Tab-separated table of C-alpha atoms in Angstrom:
chain	number	residue	atom	x	y	z
A	1	UNK	CA	-33.041	30.105	-12.537
A	2	UNK	CA	-31.593	26.986	-10.956
A	3	UNK	CA	-33.335	24.778	-8.415
A	4	UNK	CA	-31.264	22.930	-5.799
A	5	UNK	CA	-32.817	20.088	-3.818
A	6	UNK	CA	-30.995	20.436	-0.484
A	7	UNK	CA	-32.897	17.657	1.305
A	8	UNK	CA	-31.540	14.328	2.433
A	9	UNK	CA	-33.490	11.154	1.699
A	10	UNK	CA	-35.544	10.103	4.730
A	11	UNK	CA	-34.937	6.339	4.808
A	12	UNK	CA	-31.243	6.202	3.819
A	13	UNK	CA	-29.866	9.089	5.906
A	14	UNK	CA	-28.113	7.955	9.092
A	15	UNK	CA	-30.036	8.961	12.200
A	16	UNK	CA	-28.715	10.932	15.122
A	17	UNK	CA	-27.521	8.507	17.844
A	18	UNK	CA	-30.517	7.428	19.916
A	19	UNK	CA	-33.164	8.627	17.437
A	20	UNK	CA	-35.601	6.107	15.946
A	21	UNK	CA	-34.823	4.744	12.485
A	22	UNK	CA	-37.341	5.643	9.770
A	23	UNK	CA	-39.086	2.679	8.172
A	24	UNK	CA	-41.868	2.030	5.706
A	25	UNK	CA	-44.405	-0.757	5.284
A	26	UNK	CA	-46.479	-1.601	2.246
A	27	UNK	CA	-50.079	-1.914	3.435
A	28	UNK	CA	-51.637	-2.603	0.028
A	29	UNK	CA	-49.843	-3.845	-3.095
A	30	UNK	CA	-51.322	-4.028	-6.567
A	31	UNK	CA	-48.965	-6.906	-7.396
A	32	UNK	CA	-50.723	-8.865	-4.625
A	33	UNK	CA	-54.166	-8.156	-6.116
A	34	UNK	CA	-54.999	-5.028	-4.085
A	35	UNK	CA	-56.855	-2.136	-5.733
A	36	UNK	CA	-53.927	0.271	-5.268
A	37	UNK	CA	-50.528	0.684	-3.634
A	38	UNK	CA	-50.608	2.107	-0.113
A	39	UNK	CA	-47.642	2.636	2.190
A	40	UNK	CA	-47.387	3.557	5.858
A	41	UNK	CA	-44.206	5.007	7.303
A	42	UNK	CA	-42.720	5.784	10.684
A	43	UNK	CA	-40.038	8.354	11.431
A	44	UNK	CA	-38.647	10.475	14.203
A	45	UNK	CA	-39.408	14.172	13.851
A	46	UNK	CA	-35.650	14.915	13.585
A	47	UNK	CA	-34.859	12.443	10.784
A	48	UNK	CA	-32.930	13.534	7.670
A	49	UNK	CA	-33.619	17.180	6.727
A	50	UNK	CA	-35.836	18.729	9.392
A	51	UNK	CA	-36.704	21.917	11.244
A	52	UNK	CA	-36.618	22.413	15.008
A	53	UNK	CA	-39.243	24.565	16.703
A	54	UNK	CA	-38.612	26.279	20.069
A	55	UNK	CA	-40.395	23.417	21.902
A	56	UNK	CA	-37.400	21.177	21.097
A	57	UNK	CA	-35.347	22.698	23.953
A	58	UNK	CA	-37.627	25.286	25.582
A	59	UNK	CA	-40.371	23.926	27.853
A	60	UNK	CA	-43.801	25.370	27.028
A	61	UNK	CA	-42.540	27.123	23.861
A	62	UNK	CA	-44.176	27.053	20.444
A	63	UNK	CA	-44.489	23.784	18.546
A	64	UNK	CA	-43.772	23.431	14.837
A	65	UNK	CA	-47.398	24.016	13.794
A	66	UNK	CA	-47.451	27.291	15.749
A	67	UNK	CA	-44.494	28.820	13.893
A	68	UNK	CA	-45.337	31.359	11.137
A	69	UNK	CA	-44.918	29.767	7.705
A	70	UNK	CA	-43.157	32.848	6.305
A	71	UNK	CA	-40.120	31.976	8.453
A	72	UNK	CA	-39.547	28.828	6.373
A	73	UNK	CA	-39.381	30.539	2.977
A	74	UNK	CA	-37.732	33.623	1.595
A	75	UNK	CA	-34.323	35.098	0.857
A	76	UNK	CA	-31.347	33.304	2.371
A	77	UNK	CA	-27.585	33.185	2.182
A	78	UNK	CA	-25.356	30.097	1.933
A	79	UNK	CA	-22.017	30.523	3.741
A	80	UNK	CA	-19.109	28.078	3.931
A	81	UNK	CA	-17.763	27.619	7.456
A	82	UNK	CA	-15.789	24.881	9.227
A	83	UNK	CA	-15.292	23.768	12.816
A	84	UNK	CA	-16.909	25.205	15.916
A	85	UNK	CA	-17.838	28.826	15.238
A	86	UNK	CA	-17.510	31.525	17.889
A	87	UNK	CA	-19.166	34.911	18.244
A	88	UNK	CA	-16.111	36.488	16.587
A	89	UNK	CA	-16.536	34.180	13.570
A	90	UNK	CA	-20.165	35.255	13.280
A	91	UNK	CA	-19.162	38.939	13.432
A	92	UNK	CA	-16.998	38.347	10.325
A	93	UNK	CA	-20.015	36.907	8.470
A	94	UNK	CA	-21.992	40.072	9.296
A	95	UNK	CA	-25.484	38.579	9.726
A	96	UNK	CA	-28.391	40.953	9.146
A	97	UNK	CA	-31.713	41.422	10.930
A	98	UNK	CA	-34.365	39.166	9.355
A	99	UNK	CA	-31.802	37.058	7.490
A	100	UNK	CA	-31.843	33.308	6.877
A	101	UNK	CA	-28.347	31.766	6.863
A	102	UNK	CA	-27.396	28.231	5.822
A	103	UNK	CA	-23.944	26.990	6.896
A	104	UNK	CA	-22.139	24.665	4.511
A	105	UNK	CA	-18.924	22.802	5.264
A	106	UNK	CA	-19.417	21.087	8.593
A	107	UNK	CA	-19.708	24.039	10.949
A	108	UNK	CA	-21.141	23.844	14.459
A	109	UNK	CA	-22.140	26.711	16.731
A	110	UNK	CA	-20.773	27.545	20.142
A	111	UNK	CA	-23.066	29.371	22.554
A	112	UNK	CA	-21.295	32.650	21.736
A	113	UNK	CA	-21.937	32.117	18.010
A	114	UNK	CA	-25.609	31.400	18.713
A	115	UNK	CA	-25.783	34.537	20.864
A	116	UNK	CA	-24.229	36.664	18.084
A	117	UNK	CA	-26.701	35.295	15.515
A	118	UNK	CA	-29.592	35.966	17.883
A	119	UNK	CA	-28.419	39.501	18.620
A	120	UNK	CA	-28.138	40.162	14.875
A	121	UNK	CA	-31.798	39.192	14.419
A	122	UNK	CA	-31.362	36.122	12.201
A	123	UNK	CA	-34.766	34.375	11.773
A	124	UNK	CA	-33.625	30.975	10.446
A	125	UNK	CA	-30.347	29.131	10.726
A	126	UNK	CA	-29.508	26.046	8.690
A	127	UNK	CA	-26.662	23.528	8.683
A	128	UNK	CA	-25.477	20.542	6.676
A	129	UNK	CA	-24.836	18.733	9.986
A	130	UNK	CA	-27.343	16.636	11.964
A	131	UNK	CA	-27.279	19.276	14.694
A	132	UNK	CA	-26.213	22.906	15.014
A	133	UNK	CA	-24.406	22.135	18.257
A	134	UNK	CA	-21.156	20.216	18.564
A	135	UNK	CA	-21.176	16.826	20.263
A	136	UNK	CA	-21.103	17.307	24.009
A	137	UNK	CA	-22.391	20.892	23.846
A	138	UNK	CA	-25.603	20.759	21.862
A	139	UNK	CA	-27.962	22.180	24.446
A	140	UNK	CA	-26.469	25.674	24.860
A	141	UNK	CA	-26.626	26.829	21.202
A	142	UNK	CA	-30.076	25.264	20.758
A	143	UNK	CA	-31.472	27.032	23.826
A	144	UNK	CA	-29.838	30.321	22.835
A	145	UNK	CA	-31.453	30.287	19.389
A	146	UNK	CA	-34.749	28.535	20.093
A	147	UNK	CA	-35.527	30.760	23.085
A	148	UNK	CA	-35.464	33.632	20.566
A	149	UNK	CA	-37.779	31.619	18.251
A	150	UNK	CA	-35.095	31.290	15.584
A	151	UNK	CA	-35.992	28.314	13.401
A	152	UNK	CA	-33.263	25.665	13.028
A	153	UNK	CA	-33.008	23.777	9.734
A	154	UNK	CA	-30.724	20.764	10.194
A	155	UNK	CA	-29.482	17.901	8.045
A	156	UNK	CA	-29.194	19.839	4.782
A	157	UNK	CA	-27.376	18.589	1.700
A	158	UNK	CA	-25.453	21.631	0.442
A	159	UNK	CA	-22.708	19.669	-1.360
A	160	UNK	CA	-23.320	21.192	-4.807
A	161	UNK	CA	-24.483	24.642	-3.693
A	162	UNK	CA	-22.056	27.553	-4.120
A	163	UNK	CA	-21.989	30.292	-1.499
A	164	UNK	CA	-24.333	33.150	-2.287
A	165	UNK	CA	-27.892	34.446	-2.232
A	166	UNK	CA	-30.913	32.199	-2.845
A	167	UNK	CA	-34.593	31.847	-2.099
A	168	UNK	CA	-35.326	29.083	0.429
A	169	UNK	CA	-38.433	26.910	0.615
A	170	UNK	CA	-38.435	24.491	3.599
A	171	UNK	CA	-42.005	24.070	4.818
A	172	UNK	CA	-42.623	21.686	7.720
A	173	UNK	CA	-45.407	19.127	7.771
A	174	UNK	CA	-48.534	20.315	9.575
A	175	UNK	CA	-48.093	18.161	12.677
A	176	UNK	CA	-49.683	19.640	15.781
A	177	UNK	CA	-47.800	19.772	19.056
A	178	UNK	CA	-44.444	18.442	17.828
A	179	UNK	CA	-41.047	20.009	18.466
A	180	UNK	CA	-39.783	19.342	14.916
A	181	UNK	CA	-40.785	18.145	11.466
A	182	UNK	CA	-39.141	16.658	8.389
A	183	UNK	CA	-39.073	19.020	5.411
A	184	UNK	CA	-38.357	18.983	1.690
A	185	UNK	CA	-35.940	21.888	1.384
A	186	UNK	CA	-35.066	23.565	-1.889
A	187	UNK	CA	-33.111	26.629	-2.942
A	188	UNK	CA	-33.896	28.752	-5.952
A	189	UNK	CA	-30.883	30.549	-7.399
A	190	UNK	CA	-30.184	32.807	-10.345
């Protein structure tokens, strides 16, 4: 068995334009005579590797704490894809009902690709990009997938992961009412 850490580091990963920059602050420091070390940190909910809940683009939809935990772990498939994918591209991948798919290689989804994934019954979609949607057309694929309650796992580091079947673990923080959460994502392979 091989374990792949597919998370990006929270403080050093570039943020999506307009998002807040993560930062940390040492509150207590043993070197300054304090009893222990204690750190506070601040981050946007979409920093580094994170999951989007339906509330991100669908008003009144479920927040991250309301999503079933079993969606965030289980069998998945890593697929290399490049450019802006269409529904026809997705048909070639042959997604299955209940499948988790992680795209590697810089792919983005068009609305037709998101529709095809939704129609196939995919339950989680991941990408090594900061967003599943291409610049200038991010809303349509997000709405298409999130309105179907398909979890979006963005900002993955799949550089050293070959295509194939794995077991995914990408649990969100238990943060009530938020539209997204950072995660520590790992793949378990044979």
